[in-house]
Short mmCIF file of C-alpha atoms in Angstrom, two decimals:
data_model
loop_
_atom_site.label_atom_id
_atom_site.label_comp_id
_atom_site.label_asym_id
_atom_site.label_seq_id
_atom_site.Cartn_x
_atom_site.Cartn_y
_atom_site.Cartn_z
CA MET A 1 -32.04 -32.81 -16.43
CA PRO A 2 -30.55 -29.93 -14.40
CA ASP A 3 -27.27 -30.48 -12.55
CA ALA A 4 -27.25 -31.31 -8.84
CA SER A 5 -26.37 -27.77 -7.79
CA SER A 6 -29.50 -26.33 -9.41
CA ARG A 7 -32.02 -28.99 -8.39
CA ARG A 8 -34.84 -28.01 -6.07
CA LEU A 9 -36.68 -30.71 -4.16
CA ALA A 10 -39.74 -30.45 -1.96
CA ALA A 11 -40.43 -33.12 0.66
CA LEU A 12 -43.65 -34.00 2.42
CA PHE A 13 -43.67 -35.87 5.72
CA LEU A 14 -46.93 -37.50 6.85
CA PRO A 15 -46.39 -38.34 10.54
CA ARG A 16 -49.92 -39.62 11.16
CA LEU A 17 -50.57 -41.48 7.94
CA PRO A 18 -51.93 -44.72 9.54
CA THR A 19 -54.37 -42.96 11.84
CA ASP A 20 -55.33 -40.41 9.18
CA ARG A 21 -56.20 -43.33 6.90
CA LEU A 22 -58.53 -44.80 9.52
CA HIS A 23 -60.15 -41.44 10.27
CA ARG A 24 -60.73 -40.78 6.55
CA SER A 25 -62.42 -44.14 6.00
CA ARG A 26 -64.66 -43.66 9.02
CA ARG A 27 -65.58 -40.14 7.97
CA GLY A 28 -66.58 -41.49 4.56
CA ARG A 29 -68.88 -44.08 6.15
CA ARG A 30 -70.47 -41.46 8.37
CA MET A 31 -71.18 -39.17 5.43
CA SER A 32 -73.20 -42.00 3.88
CA SER A 33 -75.17 -42.71 7.07
CA ALA A 34 -77.78 -40.59 8.78
CA GLY A 35 -77.53 -39.16 12.27
CA ALA A 36 -74.71 -37.68 14.29
CA ALA A 37 -72.01 -39.94 15.69
CA PRO A 38 -70.29 -39.56 19.07
CA ALA A 39 -66.76 -38.22 19.23
CA ASP A 40 -64.05 -40.79 18.56
CA PRO A 41 -61.72 -41.84 21.38
CA PRO A 42 -57.96 -41.36 20.86
CA LEU A 43 -56.83 -43.68 18.09
CA VAL A 44 -53.57 -45.62 17.89
CA THR A 45 -52.21 -48.41 15.71
CA VAL A 46 -50.35 -51.33 17.27
CA GLU A 47 -47.61 -53.68 16.06
CA VAL A 48 -45.51 -56.39 17.68
CA LYS A 49 -41.97 -55.13 18.17
CA ALA A 50 -39.23 -56.32 20.55
CA ASN A 51 -41.55 -59.05 21.89
CA ALA A 52 -44.19 -56.54 22.94
CA ARG A 53 -47.26 -54.89 21.47
CA ARG A 54 -46.21 -51.31 20.92
CA LEU A 55 -47.79 -48.20 19.45
CA ALA A 56 -46.85 -47.76 15.78
CA ALA A 57 -48.73 -44.48 15.19
CA VAL A 58 -50.92 -42.15 17.21
CA ASP A 59 -53.46 -39.53 16.15
CA ALA A 60 -53.45 -35.92 17.30
CA ALA A 61 -55.78 -36.59 20.25
CA ALA A 62 -53.56 -39.41 21.54
CA ALA A 63 -50.44 -37.29 21.10
CA ARG A 64 -51.95 -34.49 23.17
CA LEU A 65 -52.45 -37.00 25.98
CA GLY A 66 -48.77 -37.92 25.97
CA LEU A 67 -48.86 -41.10 23.90
CA HIS A 68 -46.16 -41.65 21.31
CA PRO A 69 -44.96 -44.39 18.94
CA GLY A 70 -42.81 -47.03 20.63
CA LEU A 71 -44.77 -46.99 23.86
CA THR A 72 -46.11 -50.40 24.88
CA LEU A 73 -49.84 -50.86 24.59
CA ALA A 74 -50.09 -51.79 28.26
CA ASP A 75 -48.43 -48.52 29.33
CA ALA A 76 -50.62 -46.54 26.92
CA GLN A 77 -53.80 -48.11 28.33
CA ALA A 78 -52.58 -47.46 31.87
CA ARG A 79 -52.16 -43.76 31.03
CA VAL A 80 -55.27 -43.39 28.87
CA PRO A 81 -57.75 -46.24 29.50
CA LYS A 82 -60.18 -45.15 26.78
CA ILE A 83 -58.05 -45.44 23.70
CA GLU A 84 -58.91 -47.34 20.57
CA ALA A 85 -56.14 -49.66 19.37
CA VAL A 86 -56.15 -50.98 15.80
CA GLU A 87 -53.67 -53.41 14.29
CA ALA A 88 -51.18 -51.69 12.00
CA ASP A 89 -51.64 -52.36 8.29
CA ALA A 90 -48.43 -51.48 6.45
CA ALA A 91 -49.82 -52.57 3.08
CA ALA A 92 -52.85 -50.28 3.35
CA ASP A 93 -50.61 -47.41 4.45
CA ALA A 94 -48.30 -47.96 1.48
CA THR A 95 -51.27 -48.01 -0.89
CA LEU A 96 -52.54 -44.70 0.49
CA LEU A 97 -49.05 -43.17 0.31
CA ALA A 98 -48.73 -44.17 -3.35
CA ALA A 99 -52.17 -42.66 -4.06
CA ILE A 100 -51.12 -39.41 -2.36
CA ALA A 101 -47.90 -39.33 -4.38
CA SER A 102 -49.89 -39.87 -7.57
CA TRP A 103 -52.16 -36.96 -6.64
CA CYS A 104 -49.09 -34.80 -5.99
CA GLU A 105 -48.25 -35.07 -9.70
CA ARG A 106 -50.68 -32.18 -10.12
CA TRP A 107 -47.71 -29.96 -9.21
CA THR A 108 -44.89 -31.81 -10.96
CA PRO A 109 -44.68 -35.12 -12.83
CA PHE A 110 -41.48 -36.05 -10.96
CA VAL A 111 -42.78 -37.49 -7.69
CA ALA A 112 -41.18 -40.29 -5.65
CA VAL A 113 -42.13 -42.18 -2.51
CA SER A 114 -39.53 -42.17 0.27
CA GLY A 115 -39.92 -44.65 3.09
CA PRO A 116 -43.25 -45.41 4.78
CA ASP A 117 -44.26 -41.77 5.33
CA GLY A 118 -42.38 -39.50 2.93
CA ILE A 119 -42.86 -38.06 -0.55
CA VAL A 120 -40.25 -36.17 -2.62
CA LEU A 121 -41.15 -33.84 -5.49
CA ASP A 122 -38.66 -32.44 -7.96
CA ILE A 123 -39.92 -28.87 -8.38
CA THR A 124 -36.93 -27.62 -10.40
CA GLY A 125 -38.13 -24.95 -12.80
CA CYS A 126 -41.84 -25.18 -11.95
CA ALA A 127 -42.21 -23.44 -8.56
CA HIS A 128 -42.74 -20.05 -10.23
CA LEU A 129 -45.97 -21.37 -11.76
CA PHE A 130 -47.44 -21.51 -8.25
CA GLY A 131 -46.12 -18.26 -6.84
CA GLY A 132 -42.72 -19.48 -5.67
CA GLU A 133 -41.39 -22.29 -3.52
CA ALA A 134 -42.92 -21.03 -0.25
CA ASP A 135 -46.38 -20.64 -1.78
CA LEU A 136 -46.11 -24.03 -3.47
CA LEU A 137 -45.15 -25.68 -0.18
CA SER A 138 -48.08 -24.02 1.60
CA ALA A 139 -50.46 -25.10 -1.14
CA MET A 140 -49.32 -28.70 -0.82
CA THR A 141 -49.75 -28.94 2.94
CA GLU A 142 -53.05 -27.03 2.94
CA ARG A 143 -54.59 -29.17 0.19
CA LEU A 144 -53.56 -32.34 2.02
CA ALA A 145 -54.93 -30.99 5.29
CA ALA A 146 -58.25 -30.27 3.57
CA THR A 147 -58.50 -34.00 2.72
CA GLY A 148 -57.82 -35.05 6.32
CA LEU A 149 -54.08 -35.71 6.03
CA THR A 150 -51.49 -34.21 8.39
CA ALA A 151 -48.49 -33.16 6.32
CA CYS A 152 -45.30 -31.22 6.98
CA GLY A 153 -43.05 -29.97 4.22
CA ALA A 154 -39.72 -28.37 3.38
CA VAL A 155 -37.70 -27.40 0.32
CA ALA A 156 -33.97 -27.92 -0.17
CA GLY A 157 -31.39 -28.88 -2.76
CA THR A 158 -31.27 -32.60 -1.88
CA ALA A 159 -33.95 -35.13 -1.07
CA ARG A 160 -32.47 -36.17 2.27
CA ALA A 161 -32.09 -32.58 3.44
CA ALA A 162 -35.67 -31.74 2.45
CA LEU A 163 -37.03 -34.86 4.18
CA ALA A 164 -35.05 -34.20 7.34
CA LEU A 165 -36.20 -30.59 7.50
CA ALA A 166 -39.82 -31.60 6.84
CA HIS A 167 -39.57 -33.98 9.80
CA TRP A 168 -37.66 -31.78 12.27
CA ARG A 169 -38.06 -28.19 10.98
CA PRO A 170 -41.24 -28.11 8.87
CA GLY A 171 -41.93 -25.14 6.66
CA ARG A 172 -38.30 -24.32 5.89
CA VAL A 173 -37.33 -23.24 2.38
CA VAL A 174 -33.55 -23.49 2.15
CA LEU A 175 -31.80 -21.50 -0.55
CA ALA A 176 -29.29 -23.26 -2.78
CA GLY A 177 -26.06 -23.89 -0.87
CA GLY A 178 -27.62 -23.29 2.55
CA GLU A 179 -28.30 -26.92 3.43
CA ARG A 180 -25.31 -27.33 5.77
CA GLU A 181 -26.32 -24.41 7.94
CA ALA A 182 -30.01 -25.37 7.87
CA VAL A 183 -29.48 -28.96 9.03
CA ALA A 184 -26.83 -28.20 11.65
CA PRO A 185 -29.38 -27.95 14.55
CA LEU A 186 -31.07 -31.25 13.62
CA PRO A 187 -30.54 -34.31 15.84
CA VAL A 188 -28.33 -37.14 14.59
CA GLU A 189 -31.49 -39.24 14.10
CA ALA A 190 -31.99 -37.18 10.94
CA LEU A 191 -29.23 -39.27 9.35
CA GLY A 192 -31.53 -42.28 9.37
CA LEU A 193 -28.93 -44.58 10.96
CA ASP A 194 -29.77 -47.64 13.05
CA ALA A 195 -30.42 -47.23 16.76
CA GLU A 196 -27.00 -48.59 17.80
CA ALA A 197 -25.10 -46.10 15.65
CA ALA A 198 -27.24 -43.22 16.96
CA ARG A 199 -26.53 -44.29 20.55
CA SER A 200 -22.80 -44.47 19.82
CA LEU A 201 -22.82 -40.95 18.43
CA SER A 202 -24.74 -39.65 21.43
CA TYR A 203 -22.30 -41.43 23.80
CA LEU A 204 -19.47 -39.49 22.16
CA GLY A 205 -21.33 -36.22 22.62
CA LEU A 206 -22.27 -35.90 18.95
CA VAL A 207 -25.98 -35.18 19.26
CA ARG A 208 -26.50 -32.67 16.44
CA ILE A 209 -25.68 -32.73 12.77
CA GLY A 210 -23.51 -29.67 13.28
CA ASP A 211 -21.39 -31.63 15.80
CA ILE A 212 -20.25 -34.12 13.18
CA ALA A 213 -20.43 -32.02 9.98
CA GLY A 214 -16.93 -30.64 10.54
CA LYS A 215 -15.30 -33.91 11.58
CA PRO A 216 -12.81 -35.64 9.24
CA ARG A 217 -14.71 -37.89 6.88
CA ALA A 218 -12.07 -40.66 7.00
CA ALA A 219 -12.35 -40.98 10.78
CA LEU A 220 -16.15 -41.05 10.66
CA ALA A 221 -16.15 -43.71 7.95
CA ALA A 222 -13.63 -45.86 9.84
CA ARG A 223 -15.66 -45.68 13.07
CA PHE A 224 -19.27 -45.71 11.83
CA GLY A 225 -19.10 -46.91 8.23
CA SER A 226 -19.42 -45.24 4.85
CA ALA A 227 -23.23 -44.95 5.18
CA LEU A 228 -22.87 -42.17 7.74
CA VAL A 229 -20.53 -40.16 5.51
CA GLU A 230 -22.77 -40.58 2.45
CA ARG A 231 -25.89 -39.50 4.32
CA LEU A 232 -24.07 -36.61 5.95
CA ASP A 233 -23.00 -35.33 2.53
CA GLU A 234 -26.58 -35.64 1.28
CA LEU A 235 -27.89 -33.69 4.27
CA CYS A 236 -25.32 -30.95 3.85
CA GLY A 237 -25.95 -30.61 0.10
CA ALA A 238 -22.56 -31.98 -0.99
CA ALA A 239 -24.14 -34.96 -2.77
CA SER A 240 -27.50 -35.43 -4.44
CA PRO A 241 -28.18 -39.04 -5.51
CA PRO A 242 -30.93 -39.60 -8.08
CA ILE A 243 -34.44 -40.51 -7.05
CA SER A 244 -36.82 -42.83 -8.88
CA PRO A 245 -40.17 -41.32 -9.88
CA LEU A 246 -43.35 -43.18 -9.00
CA ASN A 247 -44.51 -43.13 -12.64
CA PRO A 248 -42.42 -42.88 -15.82
CA LEU A 249 -41.79 -39.28 -16.75
CA PRO A 250 -43.76 -38.06 -19.78
CA VAL A 251 -42.00 -36.87 -22.89
CA TYR A 252 -44.41 -33.97 -23.52
CA VAL A 253 -47.24 -32.58 -21.38
CA ALA A 254 -50.21 -30.31 -21.95
CA GLU A 255 -52.55 -29.47 -19.09
CA ARG A 256 -55.39 -27.23 -18.09
CA ARG A 257 -55.93 -25.92 -14.52
CA PHE A 258 -59.24 -24.62 -13.24
CA ALA A 259 -59.73 -21.83 -10.73
CA GLU A 260 -62.73 -23.73 -9.33
CA PRO A 261 -63.37 -27.50 -9.52
CA MET A 262 -65.05 -28.38 -12.81
CA GLY A 263 -67.52 -31.26 -12.69
CA ASP A 264 -69.10 -31.25 -16.14
CA GLU A 265 -68.11 -34.34 -18.13
CA ALA A 266 -68.87 -32.74 -21.51
CA THR A 267 -66.56 -29.84 -20.65
CA ALA A 268 -63.87 -32.29 -19.55
CA ARG A 269 -64.02 -34.03 -22.94
CA ALA A 270 -63.85 -30.68 -24.75
CA VAL A 271 -60.82 -29.68 -22.69
CA LEU A 272 -59.19 -33.01 -23.56
CA ALA A 273 -59.75 -32.30 -27.26
CA ASP A 274 -58.13 -28.85 -26.87
CA LEU A 275 -55.15 -30.41 -25.09
CA ALA A 276 -54.82 -32.93 -27.94
CA ARG A 277 -54.46 -30.05 -30.42
CA ASP A 278 -51.91 -28.30 -28.19
CA LEU A 279 -49.91 -31.48 -27.75
CA THR A 280 -49.78 -32.32 -31.44
CA GLY A 281 -48.43 -28.83 -32.10
CA VAL A 282 -45.56 -29.53 -29.70
CA LEU A 283 -44.91 -32.88 -31.38
CA GLU A 284 -44.82 -31.24 -34.80
CA ARG A 285 -42.23 -28.70 -33.67
CA HIS A 286 -40.00 -31.55 -32.51
CA GLY A 287 -40.58 -33.71 -35.59
CA GLU A 288 -42.02 -36.56 -33.56
CA GLY A 289 -45.24 -38.49 -33.15
CA GLY A 290 -46.71 -40.05 -30.04
CA ARG A 291 -46.99 -43.81 -29.65
CA ARG A 292 -48.49 -43.88 -26.15
CA PHE A 293 -50.63 -41.23 -24.50
CA GLU A 294 -52.11 -40.80 -21.05
CA ALA A 295 -54.93 -38.56 -19.85
CA ALA A 296 -54.95 -37.79 -16.13
CA PHE A 297 -57.95 -36.32 -14.31
CA PHE A 298 -57.07 -34.84 -10.90
CA ARG A 299 -60.10 -34.50 -8.66
CA SER A 300 -60.33 -31.93 -5.89
CA ASP A 301 -60.86 -34.65 -3.25
CA GLY A 302 -57.51 -36.29 -3.99
CA ALA A 303 -58.59 -39.01 -6.40
CA VAL A 304 -56.72 -39.38 -9.70
CA ARG A 305 -58.03 -41.22 -12.74
CA ARG A 306 -55.63 -42.14 -15.52
CA VAL A 307 -56.68 -43.36 -18.96
CA ALA A 308 -54.01 -44.59 -21.39
CA ALA A 309 -54.19 -45.11 -25.14
CA GLY A 310 -51.70 -46.42 -27.67
CA THR A 311 -51.28 -46.13 -31.40
CA ALA A 312 -50.10 -48.50 -34.10
CA ALA A 313 -47.80 -45.87 -35.61
CA PRO A 314 -46.49 -42.45 -34.48
CA LEU A 315 -49.39 -39.99 -34.33
CA ARG A 316 -49.59 -36.21 -34.15
CA ASP A 317 -53.02 -35.52 -35.58
CA GLY A 318 -55.06 -33.63 -32.98
CA ALA A 319 -58.44 -34.70 -34.35
CA ARG A 320 -57.44 -38.37 -34.47
CA LEU A 321 -55.99 -38.20 -30.97
CA ALA A 322 -59.19 -36.61 -29.62
CA ALA A 323 -61.28 -39.29 -31.37
CA LEU A 324 -59.04 -41.99 -29.93
CA PHE A 325 -59.63 -40.81 -26.37
CA ARG A 326 -63.33 -40.32 -27.06
CA GLU A 327 -63.54 -44.01 -27.99
CA ARG A 328 -61.40 -44.94 -25.01
CA LEU A 329 -63.55 -43.05 -22.51
CA GLU A 330 -66.78 -44.46 -23.92
CA ALA A 331 -65.42 -48.01 -23.64
CA LEU A 332 -64.45 -47.73 -19.95
CA ALA A 333 -66.10 -50.36 -17.78
CA ASP A 334 -65.86 -47.89 -14.87
CA PRO A 335 -66.92 -44.50 -16.31
CA LEU A 336 -65.30 -41.28 -15.22
CA ASP A 337 -66.73 -39.84 -12.01
CA PRO A 338 -65.90 -36.15 -11.51
CA GLY A 339 -66.95 -36.33 -7.86
CA PHE A 340 -66.52 -32.84 -6.43
CA GLY A 341 -64.92 -31.69 -9.67
CA TYR A 342 -61.58 -31.71 -11.47
CA ASP A 343 -58.81 -29.28 -10.58
CA VAL A 344 -56.40 -30.32 -13.32
CA ILE A 345 -56.74 -32.25 -16.58
CA ARG A 346 -53.46 -33.35 -18.14
CA LEU A 347 -52.64 -35.05 -21.43
CA SER A 348 -49.16 -36.56 -21.73
CA VAL A 349 -47.07 -38.31 -24.33
CA THR A 350 -45.36 -41.19 -22.56
CA ALA A 351 -43.59 -42.59 -25.65
CA ALA A 352 -42.68 -40.83 -28.88
CA GLU A 353 -40.88 -41.70 -32.10
CA PRO A 354 -39.54 -39.65 -35.01
CA LEU A 355 -42.22 -38.95 -37.59
CA THR A 356 -41.60 -37.56 -41.05
CA ALA A 357 -44.61 -36.22 -42.92
CA THR A 358 -45.31 -38.27 -46.05
CA GLN A 359 -48.00 -38.15 -48.69
CA SER A 360 -48.60 -40.53 -51.56
CA GLY A 361 -50.41 -38.01 -53.75
CA PHE A 362 -52.76 -35.04 -53.84
CA ASP A 363 -55.76 -35.43 -51.52
CA ALA A 364 -54.45 -38.81 -50.39
CA GLU A 365 -53.44 -40.18 -47.04
CA PRO A 366 -50.02 -41.77 -46.53
CA ASP A 367 -49.84 -45.48 -47.20
CA GLY A 368 -51.26 -47.49 -44.32
CA ALA A 369 -52.79 -44.49 -42.51
CA GLY A 370 -56.31 -45.87 -42.81
CA LEU A 371 -55.28 -49.21 -41.36
CA ASP A 372 -53.38 -47.52 -38.53
CA GLN A 373 -56.46 -45.48 -37.63
CA LEU A 374 -58.70 -48.55 -37.71
CA VAL A 375 -56.35 -50.50 -35.46
CA ASP A 376 -56.16 -47.58 -33.01
CA ILE A 377 -59.93 -47.09 -32.78
CA LEU A 378 -60.66 -50.79 -32.37
CA SER A 379 -57.94 -51.13 -29.75
CA ALA A 380 -59.26 -48.14 -27.82
CA ARG A 381 -62.83 -49.48 -27.80
CA LEU A 382 -62.18 -53.22 -27.37
CA GLY A 383 -58.82 -53.21 -25.63
CA PRO A 384 -55.35 -53.63 -27.19
CA ARG A 385 -55.18 -57.34 -26.32
CA ARG A 386 -58.39 -58.06 -28.21
CA VAL A 387 -57.23 -56.60 -31.51
CA THR A 388 -54.48 -58.91 -32.68
CA CYS A 389 -52.65 -60.09 -35.76
CA LEU A 390 -50.33 -62.95 -36.58
CA ALA A 391 -46.60 -62.29 -36.61
CA ALA A 392 -44.20 -64.76 -38.19
CA LEU A 393 -41.63 -66.55 -36.06
CA ASP A 394 -38.49 -68.38 -37.14
CA SER A 395 -39.82 -71.94 -36.92
CA HIS A 396 -40.97 -74.56 -39.43
CA ILE A 397 -43.27 -76.29 -36.92
CA PRO A 398 -46.77 -75.09 -37.94
CA GLU A 399 -48.06 -74.32 -34.44
CA ARG A 400 -44.86 -72.40 -33.70
CA ALA A 401 -44.53 -70.59 -37.02
CA ALA A 402 -46.66 -67.63 -35.93
CA VAL A 403 -47.67 -65.91 -32.73
CA ARG A 404 -50.71 -63.76 -32.04
CA VAL A 405 -49.69 -60.32 -30.81
CA PRO A 406 -51.53 -57.03 -30.25
CA ALA A 407 -51.91 -55.30 -33.59
CA GLN A 408 -50.61 -52.01 -32.21
CA LYS A 409 -47.40 -53.71 -31.16
CA ALA A 410 -46.83 -55.57 -34.41
CA TRP A 411 -47.94 -52.90 -36.88
CA ARG A 412 -45.36 -50.30 -37.77
CA SER A 413 -44.95 -47.58 -40.31
CA ARG A 414 -43.35 -48.54 -43.60
CA GLU A 415 -39.96 -47.20 -42.47
CA THR A 416 -39.79 -49.18 -39.21
CA ARG A 417 -41.77 -52.31 -40.08
CA ALA A 418 -38.74 -53.94 -41.69
CA GLN A 419 -36.73 -53.42 -38.49
CA THR A 420 -39.10 -55.22 -36.11
CA SER A 421 -38.18 -58.70 -34.93
CA LEU A 422 -41.78 -59.85 -35.24
CA ALA A 423 -42.08 -59.37 -39.00
CA HIS A 424 -39.96 -61.59 -41.26
CA ASP A 425 -40.28 -60.64 -44.91
CA TRP A 426 -39.39 -64.07 -46.21
CA ALA A 427 -39.14 -64.56 -49.96
CA GLU A 428 -41.92 -66.54 -51.58
CA PRO A 429 -40.79 -70.12 -52.37
CA ALA A 430 -40.51 -71.26 -55.96
CA ALA A 431 -43.55 -73.01 -57.39
CA ALA A 432 -41.77 -76.37 -57.44
CA ASP A 433 -40.79 -76.01 -53.78
CA ALA A 434 -44.07 -74.56 -52.57
CA PRO A 435 -45.54 -76.45 -49.60
CA LEU A 436 -48.96 -77.98 -49.63
CA ALA A 437 -51.80 -75.56 -49.08
CA ARG A 438 -52.43 -75.31 -45.37
CA PRO A 439 -55.66 -74.64 -43.46
CA PRO A 440 -56.24 -70.99 -42.60
CA ALA A 441 -56.66 -71.95 -38.93
CA LEU A 442 -55.15 -74.78 -36.91
CA PHE A 443 -56.39 -76.57 -33.80
CA PRO A 444 -54.95 -75.24 -30.53
CA ALA A 445 -53.26 -78.64 -30.21
CA PRO A 446 -53.09 -81.50 -32.73
CA GLU A 447 -55.72 -84.15 -31.99
CA PRO A 448 -54.81 -87.86 -32.16
CA VAL A 449 -56.64 -90.06 -34.69
CA GLU A 450 -56.77 -93.77 -35.49
CA THR A 451 -55.73 -94.57 -39.06
CA LEU A 452 -55.29 -97.43 -41.48
CA ALA A 453 -52.57 -96.96 -44.11
CA GLU A 454 -51.75 -99.16 -47.10
CA VAL A 455 -48.01 -98.97 -46.31
CA PRO A 456 -46.32 -97.66 -43.13
CA ASP A 457 -45.07 -94.49 -44.82
CA GLY A 458 -48.06 -93.89 -47.12
CA PRO A 459 -51.18 -91.76 -46.76
CA PRO A 460 -54.10 -93.11 -44.69
CA LEU A 461 -56.88 -95.14 -46.30
CA ARG A 462 -59.32 -94.33 -43.54
CA PHE A 463 -59.15 -92.66 -40.11
CA ARG A 464 -61.32 -92.25 -37.05
CA TRP A 465 -61.59 -88.82 -35.45
CA ARG A 466 -63.89 -88.00 -32.55
CA ARG A 467 -65.50 -91.46 -32.88
CA VAL A 468 -66.45 -90.84 -36.53
CA LEU A 469 -64.92 -93.00 -39.29
CA HIS A 470 -63.84 -91.20 -42.48
CA GLU A 471 -63.04 -93.01 -45.72
CA VAL A 472 -60.26 -91.28 -47.67
CA ALA A 473 -61.07 -90.61 -51.32
CA ARG A 474 -58.05 -88.48 -52.24
CA ALA A 475 -54.72 -87.72 -50.60
CA GLU A 476 -51.82 -85.44 -51.41
CA GLY A 477 -48.40 -85.41 -49.78
CA PRO A 478 -46.32 -85.81 -47.87
CA GLU A 479 -44.90 -82.45 -46.79
CA ARG A 480 -42.03 -83.43 -44.54
CA ILE A 481 -41.06 -81.18 -41.63
CA ALA A 482 -37.89 -82.23 -39.85
CA PRO A 483 -37.53 -81.71 -36.10
CA GLU A 484 -35.72 -78.62 -34.85
CA TRP A 485 -32.48 -80.35 -33.88
CA TRP A 486 -30.97 -77.20 -32.37
CA THR A 487 -33.43 -77.36 -29.47
CA ALA A 488 -31.48 -80.38 -28.23
CA LEU A 489 -28.56 -78.05 -27.50
CA ASP A 490 -30.62 -76.57 -24.65
CA GLY A 491 -31.39 -79.99 -23.21
CA ASN A 492 -34.86 -80.25 -24.80
CA ARG A 493 -36.16 -83.12 -26.87
CA PRO A 494 -36.20 -82.07 -30.54
CA GLY A 495 -39.27 -84.18 -31.36
CA LEU A 496 -39.90 -86.46 -34.36
CA THR A 497 -40.21 -85.94 -38.07
CA ARG A 498 -43.67 -85.00 -39.33
CA ASP A 499 -45.16 -86.05 -42.68
CA TYR A 500 -48.23 -83.91 -43.49
CA PHE A 501 -50.99 -85.07 -45.87
CA ARG A 502 -53.96 -83.18 -47.25
CA VAL A 503 -56.80 -85.72 -47.53
CA GLU A 504 -60.42 -85.59 -48.67
CA ASP A 505 -63.05 -88.08 -47.52
CA THR A 506 -65.88 -89.52 -49.59
CA GLU A 507 -68.24 -86.74 -48.47
CA GLY A 508 -65.95 -83.98 -49.69
CA ARG A 509 -64.56 -82.89 -46.33
CA ARG A 510 -60.87 -82.02 -46.34
CA PHE A 511 -58.42 -82.55 -43.48
CA TRP A 512 -54.80 -81.83 -42.68
CA LEU A 513 -53.21 -84.91 -41.10
CA TYR A 514 -49.65 -85.74 -40.18
CA ARG A 515 -47.75 -88.83 -39.20
CA GLU A 516 -45.29 -88.32 -36.32
CA GLY A 517 -42.08 -90.33 -36.68
CA THR A 518 -40.57 -92.09 -39.69
CA TYR A 519 -41.21 -95.84 -39.69
CA GLY A 520 -38.17 -98.01 -38.93
CA ARG A 521 -35.80 -95.09 -38.30
CA GLU A 522 -37.35 -93.04 -35.51
CA THR A 523 -40.12 -95.35 -34.29
CA SER A 524 -41.77 -98.68 -35.04
CA THR A 525 -45.25 -97.35 -34.29
CA PRO A 526 -45.83 -93.93 -35.86
CA ARG A 527 -48.74 -91.93 -34.50
CA TRP A 528 -51.23 -89.88 -36.51
CA PHE A 529 -52.71 -86.51 -35.65
CA LEU A 530 -55.29 -84.17 -37.15
CA HIS A 531 -53.95 -80.61 -37.15
CA GLY A 532 -56.57 -78.58 -39.02
CA LEU A 533 -59.58 -78.48 -41.32
CA PHE A 534 -59.88 -76.94 -44.75
CA PRO A 535 -62.96 -74.76 -45.44
#
């Protein structure tokens, strides 16, 4: 990560996001309907604020007529009777802003949302790929304008300076170290303080950033609080706090850009296979393998489709990676739709681990490679939560002794499998101490049965399960499992002792029964349960 003095941040300000959202949705409906529609009246969104219905956002037509946010709806209707007022929907606006930020990852993977109408992009080291910072900024605003979104932008060394300039001086590209001079003409509202603090500054004659930039910081902090000093330093480039990206940053990236939108799905899959080969070459140079991958398809109309795939063990085989995504794309419930075509296709490694090349012999795959590949392909086609395996847990209670987990999560390479907390390589018990053979599958919950035993602590002579009476011909046991007494330390009941019996009825069916509670010590009426069936 570059130091603060060398960071370059671009900011986008979308002043008419709510009304642009409404216009875009209406334009989409009109494109699907026949006939020409009359011109729309000026559009505004309304919210309740200070006990009055006030304008929250206005479109360009309403702004040209003198309407502005904060004006009461009654005053707006008195000035312009034929306006269309729609209730503000902050959730829908936030969803659209997040989608726009995701689309902006076509320029850089480090994109963050700032407030209800701002986006910050860390363009450090990548602006030259687009002709420089000024050309990149123009490309951003023009592409957004082509999709019906009003956007203003600026570039500076800190996020707050770039956002303030995008709002008050759009189009500025401030060189490193020039933030203080660039923000000096901005009003004090650029600090983002509350209305009372802004009024206090104006009352003292401090109406511009330049008016307070040279004042002693101690006096400003004592009078207006530390927030003003911190934000002033951020505006002037003296401080650059970190920003949180919308999506986790990839470890490695390979992408392909197209001069014209490409809408052929077969070509898209071929490009993805080429990117897989390029990406595995990068992984090999770094001695690593990918555990999680993501393919991103950026459409020219602003839509972004992301498809993720995971692996059971670190992978850097281009052919296997391409096959994995081929399976993943074919299994999508909602197939890829190129729409008006893709501008960018990107393949990223979102998680990587060290990978040392191993081989068990000539013309042989490393141990476990075939199983890893099978798990990956099945998980890609069926979903990772549908391909599972049992992992041992530290409990003697049968239903708690194992947990079903995704196979890709539990399976590891030979070097790391011993380190996982889900795999306990317990030693096999001695033959004399070996427990009774247990059913390969247990009931989700033990089912109560009615039994008749010769003695209170002996095996059953007969039992009734699901209204069917079974006469016991043979019985073996008991296998005693004591309660987990340490659970009582957390305030939980530790349960009762279980005595398990393997029984066979007169028709040859075999059952796994247990008695809960030792007679005379834990309870006077032990209960019986059926826990599983033997094949």
